[in-house]
Coordinates of C-alpha atoms in Angstrom, one line a residue:
X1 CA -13.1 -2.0 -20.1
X2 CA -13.4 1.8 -19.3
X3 CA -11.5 1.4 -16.4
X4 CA -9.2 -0.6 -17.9
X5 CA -8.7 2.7 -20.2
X6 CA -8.7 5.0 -17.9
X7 CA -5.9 3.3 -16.0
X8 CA -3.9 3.1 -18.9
X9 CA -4.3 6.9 -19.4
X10 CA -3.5 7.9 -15.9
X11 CA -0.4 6.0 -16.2
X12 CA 0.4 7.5 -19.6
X13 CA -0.1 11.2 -18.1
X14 CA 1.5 10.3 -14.7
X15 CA 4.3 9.8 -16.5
X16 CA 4.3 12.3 -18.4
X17 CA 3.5 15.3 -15.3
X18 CA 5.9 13.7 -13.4
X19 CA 9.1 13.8 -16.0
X20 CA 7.6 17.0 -16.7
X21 CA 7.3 18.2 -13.4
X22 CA 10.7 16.9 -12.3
X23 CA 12.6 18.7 -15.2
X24 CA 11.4 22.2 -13.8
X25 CA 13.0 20.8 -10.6
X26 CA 9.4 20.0 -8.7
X27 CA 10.5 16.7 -8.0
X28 CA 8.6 16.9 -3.8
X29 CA 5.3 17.8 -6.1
X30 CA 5.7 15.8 -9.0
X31 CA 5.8 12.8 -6.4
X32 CA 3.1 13.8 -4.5
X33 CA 0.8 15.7 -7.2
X34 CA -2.5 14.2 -7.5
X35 CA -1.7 14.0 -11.6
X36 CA 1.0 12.2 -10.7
X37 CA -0.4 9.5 -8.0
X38 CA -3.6 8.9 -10.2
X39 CA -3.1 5.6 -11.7
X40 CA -3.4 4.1 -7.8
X41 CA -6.8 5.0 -7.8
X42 CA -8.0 4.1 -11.3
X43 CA -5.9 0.8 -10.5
X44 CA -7.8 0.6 -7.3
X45 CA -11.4 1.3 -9.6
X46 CA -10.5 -1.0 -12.2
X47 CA -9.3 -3.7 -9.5
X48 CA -13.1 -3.3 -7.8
X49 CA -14.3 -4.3 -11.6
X50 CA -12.4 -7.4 -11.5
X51 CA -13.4 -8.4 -8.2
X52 CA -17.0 -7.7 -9.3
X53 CA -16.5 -9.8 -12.2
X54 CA -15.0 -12.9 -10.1
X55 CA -17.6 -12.4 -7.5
X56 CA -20.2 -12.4 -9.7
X57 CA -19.3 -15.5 -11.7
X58 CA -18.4 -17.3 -8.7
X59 CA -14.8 -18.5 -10.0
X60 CA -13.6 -21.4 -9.2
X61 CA -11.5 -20.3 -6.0
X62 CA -8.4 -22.2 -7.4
X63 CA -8.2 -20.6 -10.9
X64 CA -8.6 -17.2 -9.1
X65 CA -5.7 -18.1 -7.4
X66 CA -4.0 -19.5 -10.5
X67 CA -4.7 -16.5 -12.7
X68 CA -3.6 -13.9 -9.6
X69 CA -0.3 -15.8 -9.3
X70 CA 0.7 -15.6 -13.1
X71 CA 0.0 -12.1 -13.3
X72 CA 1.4 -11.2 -10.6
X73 CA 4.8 -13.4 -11.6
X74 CA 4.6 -11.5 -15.2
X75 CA 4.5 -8.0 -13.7
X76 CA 7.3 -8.9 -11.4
X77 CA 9.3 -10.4 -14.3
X78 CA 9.1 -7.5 -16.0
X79 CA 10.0 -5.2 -13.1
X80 CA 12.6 -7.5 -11.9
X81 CA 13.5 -9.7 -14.2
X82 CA 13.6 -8.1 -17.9
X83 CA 15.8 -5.2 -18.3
X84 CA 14.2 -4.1 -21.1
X85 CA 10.5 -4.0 -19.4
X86 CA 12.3 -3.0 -17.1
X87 CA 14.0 0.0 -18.5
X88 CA 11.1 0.7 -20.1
X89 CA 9.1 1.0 -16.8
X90 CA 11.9 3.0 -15.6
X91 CA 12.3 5.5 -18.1
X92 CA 9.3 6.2 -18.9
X93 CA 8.0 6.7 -14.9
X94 CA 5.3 4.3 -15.3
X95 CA 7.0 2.3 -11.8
X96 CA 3.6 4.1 -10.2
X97 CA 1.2 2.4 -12.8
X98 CA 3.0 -0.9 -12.1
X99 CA 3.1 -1.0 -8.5
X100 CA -0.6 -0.1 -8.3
X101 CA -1.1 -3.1 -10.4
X102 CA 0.5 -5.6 -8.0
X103 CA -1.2 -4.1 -5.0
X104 CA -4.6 -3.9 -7.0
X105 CA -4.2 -8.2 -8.0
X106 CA -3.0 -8.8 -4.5
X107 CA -6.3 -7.1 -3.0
X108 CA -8.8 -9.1 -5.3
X109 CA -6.9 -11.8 -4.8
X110 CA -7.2 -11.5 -1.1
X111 CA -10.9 -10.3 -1.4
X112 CA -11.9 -13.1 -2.6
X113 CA -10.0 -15.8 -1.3
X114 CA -8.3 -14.8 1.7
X115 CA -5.0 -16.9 3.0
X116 CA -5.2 -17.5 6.1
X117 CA -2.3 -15.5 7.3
X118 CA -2.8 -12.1 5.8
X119 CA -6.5 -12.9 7.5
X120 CA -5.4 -13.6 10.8
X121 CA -6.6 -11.8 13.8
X122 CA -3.2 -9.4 14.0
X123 CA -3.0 -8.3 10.3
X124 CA -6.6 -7.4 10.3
X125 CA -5.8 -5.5 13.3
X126 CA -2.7 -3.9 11.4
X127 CA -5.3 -3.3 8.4
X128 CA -8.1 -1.9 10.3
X129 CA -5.8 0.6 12.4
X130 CA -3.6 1.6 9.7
X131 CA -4.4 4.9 8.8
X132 CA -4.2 5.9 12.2
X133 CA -0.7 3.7 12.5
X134 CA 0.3 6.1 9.0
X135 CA -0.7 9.1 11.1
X136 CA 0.6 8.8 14.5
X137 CA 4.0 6.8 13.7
X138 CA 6.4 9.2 12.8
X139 CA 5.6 11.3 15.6
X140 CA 5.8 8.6 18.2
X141 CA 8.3 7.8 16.7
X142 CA 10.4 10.7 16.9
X143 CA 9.6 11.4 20.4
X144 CA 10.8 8.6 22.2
X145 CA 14.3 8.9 20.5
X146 CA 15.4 9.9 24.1
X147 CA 14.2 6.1 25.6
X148 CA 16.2 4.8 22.1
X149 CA 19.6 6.9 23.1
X150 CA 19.3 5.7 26.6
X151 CA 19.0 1.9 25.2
X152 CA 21.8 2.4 23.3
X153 CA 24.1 3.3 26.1
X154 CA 22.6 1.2 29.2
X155 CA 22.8 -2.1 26.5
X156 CA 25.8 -1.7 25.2
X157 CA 24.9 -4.3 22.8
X158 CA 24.2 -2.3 19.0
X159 CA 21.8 -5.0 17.5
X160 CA 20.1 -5.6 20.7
X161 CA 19.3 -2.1 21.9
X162 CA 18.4 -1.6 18.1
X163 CA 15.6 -4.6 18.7
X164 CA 15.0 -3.4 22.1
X165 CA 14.4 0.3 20.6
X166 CA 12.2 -1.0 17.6
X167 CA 9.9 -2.9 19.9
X168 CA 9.2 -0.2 22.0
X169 CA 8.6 2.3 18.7
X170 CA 6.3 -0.3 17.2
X171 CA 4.6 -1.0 20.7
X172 CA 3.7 2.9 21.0
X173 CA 2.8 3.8 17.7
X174 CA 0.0 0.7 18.2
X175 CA -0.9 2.3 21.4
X176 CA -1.3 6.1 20.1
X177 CA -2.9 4.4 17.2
X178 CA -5.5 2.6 19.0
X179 CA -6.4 5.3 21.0
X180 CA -6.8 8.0 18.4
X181 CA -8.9 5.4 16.2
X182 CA -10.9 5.0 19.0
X183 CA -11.3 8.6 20.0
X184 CA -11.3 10.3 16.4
X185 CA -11.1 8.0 13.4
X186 CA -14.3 5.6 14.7
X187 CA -16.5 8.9 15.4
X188 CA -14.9 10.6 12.1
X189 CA -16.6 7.3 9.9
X190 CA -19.8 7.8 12.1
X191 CA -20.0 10.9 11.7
X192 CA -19.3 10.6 7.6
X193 CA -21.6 8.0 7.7
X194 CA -24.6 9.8 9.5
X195 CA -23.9 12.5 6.8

């Protein structure tokens, strides 16, 4: 229940910093202020409360699932769905609150009962490597837009050399990724750990 609060008062004041914030013409730090981006992690507390709860009580796997899928379908209806939820959402900046509040149900839904697609051998790749993938993937990116260029002309094609291109980015940015997990995110978490 006091995380339940507490999300509900980041979202209020994220909100608020971030209308306030955007009408002195700080809109780059009223998206990225850590005022601002709170309600993700109290989502993310109050969401380790509820998985607690369902772990604890051992719920039936099925009403987990149940429960999950009409909350998720009533947030979305009210994003989507009902303009005046919607509205509401949108003019009173609480998008961020709601958002953390899909991702949050979709993690102790998955926590608890994964599907066996998102826990398949090449999403918990994805999941395991994917701060390094966030850190590396511009970059990689942006570098090989030479190879892209040279794609475009030698193909000819526009929505082939585009797939061609998009391969290759996504196949590098794994690559760098899994190298620089290896060689500095894996000895970062011992060393954190150690500490």
């Amino acid at each position: 229940r006091r995380s339940m609060l507490l999300f509900v008062l980041t979202a209020i004041i994220s909100a608020a910093a971030h209308q306030l914030l955007a009408n002195k013409g700080q809109d780059a730090y009223a998206s990225m202020s850590l005022i601002v981006n709170a309600p993700y992690f109290l989502a993310g507390i109050m969401m380790f409360h509820v998985f607690r709860h369902f772990a604890t009580f051992k719920a039936n796997p099925r009403l987990v699932g149940i429960a999950c899928t009409v909350a998720l379908v009533l947030v979305l209806w009210a994003v989507v769905f009902n303009q005046t939820m919607a509205g509401f959402i949108s003019a009173h900046g609480l998008y961020l609150a709601t958002c953390a509040l899909v991702f949050g149900l979709l993690c102790v839904w998955q926590a608890l009962y994964p599907s066996q697609l998102l826990s398949s051998w090449p999403l918990q790749f994805l999941g395991e490597h994917s701060y390094s993938i966030y850190l590396v993937h511009a970059v990689t990116i942006f570098r090989l837009s030479p190879i892209y260029a040279y794609m475009y002309r030698v193909i000819g094609n526009d929505l082939l050399a585009f797939l061609v291109s998009a391969t290759i980015a996504v196949a590098a940015a794994l690559c760098v990724a899994s190298i620089t997990f290896r060689l500095i995110e894996m000895p970062g978490i011992r060393f954190g750990a150690a500490l």
